[in-house]
mmCIF file of C-alpha atoms in Angstrom:
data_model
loop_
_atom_site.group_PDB
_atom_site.id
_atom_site.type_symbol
_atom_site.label_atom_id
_atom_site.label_comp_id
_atom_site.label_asym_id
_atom_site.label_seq_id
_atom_site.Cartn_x
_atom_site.Cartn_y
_atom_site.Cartn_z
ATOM 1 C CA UNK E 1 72.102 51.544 -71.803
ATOM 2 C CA UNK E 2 75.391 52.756 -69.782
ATOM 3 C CA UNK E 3 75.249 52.872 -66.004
ATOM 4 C CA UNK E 4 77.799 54.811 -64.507
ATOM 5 C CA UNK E 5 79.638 52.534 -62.104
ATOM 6 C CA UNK E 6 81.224 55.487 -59.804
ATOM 7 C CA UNK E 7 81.397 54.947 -56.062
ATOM 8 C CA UNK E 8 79.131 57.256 -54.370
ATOM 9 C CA UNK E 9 81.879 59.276 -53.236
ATOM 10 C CA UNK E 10 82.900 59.877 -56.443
ATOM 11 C CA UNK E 11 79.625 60.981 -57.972
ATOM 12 C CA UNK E 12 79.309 63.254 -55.169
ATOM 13 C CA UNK E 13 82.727 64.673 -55.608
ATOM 14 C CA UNK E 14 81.357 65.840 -59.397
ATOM 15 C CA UNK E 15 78.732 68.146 -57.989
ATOM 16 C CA UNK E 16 81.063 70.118 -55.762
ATOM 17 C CA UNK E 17 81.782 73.625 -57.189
ATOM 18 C CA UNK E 18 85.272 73.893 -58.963
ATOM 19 C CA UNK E 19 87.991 75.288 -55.521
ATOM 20 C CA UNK E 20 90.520 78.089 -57.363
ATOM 21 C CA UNK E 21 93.291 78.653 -56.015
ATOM 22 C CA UNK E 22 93.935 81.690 -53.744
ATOM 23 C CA UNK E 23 95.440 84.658 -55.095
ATOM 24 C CA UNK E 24 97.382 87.233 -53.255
ATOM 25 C CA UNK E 25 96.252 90.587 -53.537
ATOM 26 C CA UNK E 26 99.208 92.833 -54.452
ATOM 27 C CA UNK E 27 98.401 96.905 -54.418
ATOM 28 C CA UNK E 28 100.239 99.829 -55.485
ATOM 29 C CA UNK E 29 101.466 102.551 -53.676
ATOM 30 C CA UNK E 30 100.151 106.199 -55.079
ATOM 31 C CA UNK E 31 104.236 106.923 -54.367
ATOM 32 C CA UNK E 32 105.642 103.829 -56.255
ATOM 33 C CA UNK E 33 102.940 104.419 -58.966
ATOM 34 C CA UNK E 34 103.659 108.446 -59.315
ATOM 35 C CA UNK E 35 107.168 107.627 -59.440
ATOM 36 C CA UNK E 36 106.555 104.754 -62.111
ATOM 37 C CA UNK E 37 104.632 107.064 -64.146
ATOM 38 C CA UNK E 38 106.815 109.553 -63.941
ATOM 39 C CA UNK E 39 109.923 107.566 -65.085
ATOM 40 C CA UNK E 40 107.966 105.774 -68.229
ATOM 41 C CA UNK E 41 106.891 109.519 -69.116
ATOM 42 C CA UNK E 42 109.763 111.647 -68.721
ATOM 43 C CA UNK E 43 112.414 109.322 -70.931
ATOM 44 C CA UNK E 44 111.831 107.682 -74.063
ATOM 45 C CA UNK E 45 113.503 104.700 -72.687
ATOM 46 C CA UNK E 46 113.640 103.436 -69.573
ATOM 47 C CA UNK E 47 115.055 100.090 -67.753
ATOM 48 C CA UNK E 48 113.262 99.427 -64.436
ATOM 49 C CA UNK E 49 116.554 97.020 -63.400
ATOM 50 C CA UNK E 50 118.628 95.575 -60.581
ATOM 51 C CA UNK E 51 121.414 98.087 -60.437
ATOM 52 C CA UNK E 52 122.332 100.697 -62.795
ATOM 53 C CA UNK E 53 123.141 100.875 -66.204
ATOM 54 C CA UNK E 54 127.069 101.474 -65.566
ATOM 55 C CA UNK E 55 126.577 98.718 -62.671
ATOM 56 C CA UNK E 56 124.209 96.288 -63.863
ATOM 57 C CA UNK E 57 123.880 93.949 -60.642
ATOM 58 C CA UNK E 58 122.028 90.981 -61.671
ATOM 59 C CA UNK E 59 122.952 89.242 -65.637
ATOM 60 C CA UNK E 60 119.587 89.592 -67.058
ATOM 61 C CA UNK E 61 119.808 93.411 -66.146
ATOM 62 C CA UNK E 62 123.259 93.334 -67.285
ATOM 63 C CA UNK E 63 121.663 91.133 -71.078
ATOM 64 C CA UNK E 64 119.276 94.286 -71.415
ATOM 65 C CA UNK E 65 121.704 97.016 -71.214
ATOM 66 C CA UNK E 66 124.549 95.071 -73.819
ATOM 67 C CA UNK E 67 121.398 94.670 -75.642
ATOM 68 C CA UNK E 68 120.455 97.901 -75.559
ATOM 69 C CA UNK E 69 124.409 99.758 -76.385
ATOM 70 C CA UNK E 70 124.757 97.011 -79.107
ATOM 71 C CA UNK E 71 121.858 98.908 -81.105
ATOM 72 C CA UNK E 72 123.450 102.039 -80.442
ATOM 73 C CA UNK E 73 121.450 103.552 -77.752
ATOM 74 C CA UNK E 74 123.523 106.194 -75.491
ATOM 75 C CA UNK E 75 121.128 107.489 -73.049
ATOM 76 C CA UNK E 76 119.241 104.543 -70.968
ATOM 77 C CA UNK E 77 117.928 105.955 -68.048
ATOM 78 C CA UNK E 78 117.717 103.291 -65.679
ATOM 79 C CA UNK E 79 115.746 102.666 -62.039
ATOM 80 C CA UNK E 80 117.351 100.316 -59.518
ATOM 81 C CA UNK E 81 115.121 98.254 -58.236
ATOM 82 C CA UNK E 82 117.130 97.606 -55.312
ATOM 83 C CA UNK E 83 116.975 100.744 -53.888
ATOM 84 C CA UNK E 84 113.403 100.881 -53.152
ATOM 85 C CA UNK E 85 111.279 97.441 -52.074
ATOM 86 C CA UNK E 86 108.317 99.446 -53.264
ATOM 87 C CA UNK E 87 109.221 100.150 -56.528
ATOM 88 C CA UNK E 88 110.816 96.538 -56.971
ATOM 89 C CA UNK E 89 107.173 94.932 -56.055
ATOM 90 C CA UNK E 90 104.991 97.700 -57.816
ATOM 91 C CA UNK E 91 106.612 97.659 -60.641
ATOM 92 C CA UNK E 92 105.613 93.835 -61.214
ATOM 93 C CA UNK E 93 101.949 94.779 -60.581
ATOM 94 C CA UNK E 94 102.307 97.792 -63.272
ATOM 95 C CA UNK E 95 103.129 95.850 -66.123
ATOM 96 C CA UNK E 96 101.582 93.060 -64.996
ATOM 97 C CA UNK E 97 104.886 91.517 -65.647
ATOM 98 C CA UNK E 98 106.473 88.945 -62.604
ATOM 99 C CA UNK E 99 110.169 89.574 -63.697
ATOM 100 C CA UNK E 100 112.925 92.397 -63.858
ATOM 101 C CA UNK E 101 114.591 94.021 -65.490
ATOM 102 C CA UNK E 102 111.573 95.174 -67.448
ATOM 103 C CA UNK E 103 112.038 97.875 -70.579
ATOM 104 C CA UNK E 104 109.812 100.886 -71.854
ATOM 105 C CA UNK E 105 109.948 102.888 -74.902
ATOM 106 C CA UNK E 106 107.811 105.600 -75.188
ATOM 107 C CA UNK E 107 105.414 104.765 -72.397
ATOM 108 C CA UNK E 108 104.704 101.582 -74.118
ATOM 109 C CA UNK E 109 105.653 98.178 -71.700
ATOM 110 C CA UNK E 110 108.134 96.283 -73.979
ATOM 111 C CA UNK E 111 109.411 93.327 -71.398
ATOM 112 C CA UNK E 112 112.100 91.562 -70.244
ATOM 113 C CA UNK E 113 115.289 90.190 -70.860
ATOM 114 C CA UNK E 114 113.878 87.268 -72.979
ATOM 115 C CA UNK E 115 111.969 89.046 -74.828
ATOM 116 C CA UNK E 116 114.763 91.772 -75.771
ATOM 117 C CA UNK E 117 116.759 88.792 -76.686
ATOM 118 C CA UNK E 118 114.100 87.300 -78.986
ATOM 119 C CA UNK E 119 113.180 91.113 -80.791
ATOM 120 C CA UNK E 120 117.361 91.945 -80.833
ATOM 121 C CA UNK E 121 117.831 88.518 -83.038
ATOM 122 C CA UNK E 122 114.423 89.024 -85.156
ATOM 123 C CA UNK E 123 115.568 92.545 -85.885
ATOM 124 C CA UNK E 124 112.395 93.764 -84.244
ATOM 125 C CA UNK E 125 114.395 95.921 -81.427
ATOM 126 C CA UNK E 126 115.985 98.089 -84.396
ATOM 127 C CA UNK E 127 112.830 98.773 -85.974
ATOM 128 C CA UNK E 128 111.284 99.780 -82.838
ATOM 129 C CA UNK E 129 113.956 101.973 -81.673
ATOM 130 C CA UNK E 130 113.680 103.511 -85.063
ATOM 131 C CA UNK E 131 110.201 103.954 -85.598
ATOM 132 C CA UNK E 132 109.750 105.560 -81.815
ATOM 133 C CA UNK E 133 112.754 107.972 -82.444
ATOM 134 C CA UNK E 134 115.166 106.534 -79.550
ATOM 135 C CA UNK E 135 117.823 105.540 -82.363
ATOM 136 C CA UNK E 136 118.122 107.466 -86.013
ATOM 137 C CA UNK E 137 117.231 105.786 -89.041
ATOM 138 C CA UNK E 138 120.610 104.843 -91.029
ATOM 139 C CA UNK E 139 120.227 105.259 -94.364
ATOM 140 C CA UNK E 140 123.311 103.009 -95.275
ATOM 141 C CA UNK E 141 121.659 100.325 -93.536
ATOM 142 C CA UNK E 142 118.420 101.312 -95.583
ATOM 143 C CA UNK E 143 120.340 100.630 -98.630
ATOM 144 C CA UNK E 144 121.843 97.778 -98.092
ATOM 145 C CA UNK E 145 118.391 96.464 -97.068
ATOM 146 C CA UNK E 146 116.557 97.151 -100.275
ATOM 147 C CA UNK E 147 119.884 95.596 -102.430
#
């Protein structure tokens, strides 16, 4: 027969209710969130971003953008972040998504820089901008794919 050998302390320490951690409550504005919405619907793609697309002002904004005219994609419309604290917080509680810059094609939340770095060097971007119309297909590259 095993007797447990705990202090009494200890034992009582088992029966206490699990403590979780306090979470700050983060909320929206209707502005920020209209003018969210209204970005992710009016352009197929969109960078929420520090800076601009001509002016990138942070590198990882800068990583999405080279990323971006790499593939061949001439019109990024871009929101700076920096302009407006509101957007820059509610844009993290949007996506559900701590970081910027943060990318959308098509209304759909993509992500970040790292993981437009991982889908640019799997190929994945290409197909994406493809499939949702933001880049035409090129049928030389279709080609040399099924050779």
């Amino acid at each position: 027969m095993y007797i447990s050998r705990l202090p009494v302390a200890a034992s009582r320490l088992s029966r206490l209710p699990l403590q979780r951690p306090l979470v700050a409550a983060r909320f929206i504005t209707d502005r920020a969130r209209s003018t969210i919405d209204d970005a992710i619907k009016q352009n197929s793609l969109v960078v929420f971003m520090k800076g601009t697309p001509d002016e990138p002002m942070c590198g990882f904004s800068r990583a999405v953008i080279q990323i971006l005219q790499m593939h061949g994609v001439d019109e990024i419309a871009g929101v700076d972040c920096l302009q407006d604290p509101e957007i820059r917080e509610g844009i993290k509680e949007y996506s559900d998504w701590p970081t910027i810059p943060q990318v959308y094609v098509k209304g759909e939340f993509i992500g970040g820089c790292d993981v437009m770095v991982q889908m640019h060097q799997s190929g994945e971007l290409h197909e994406l901008l493809v499939k949702e119309g933001v880049l035409e297909a090129d049928p030389s590259a279709e080609e040399f794919k099924r050779e």
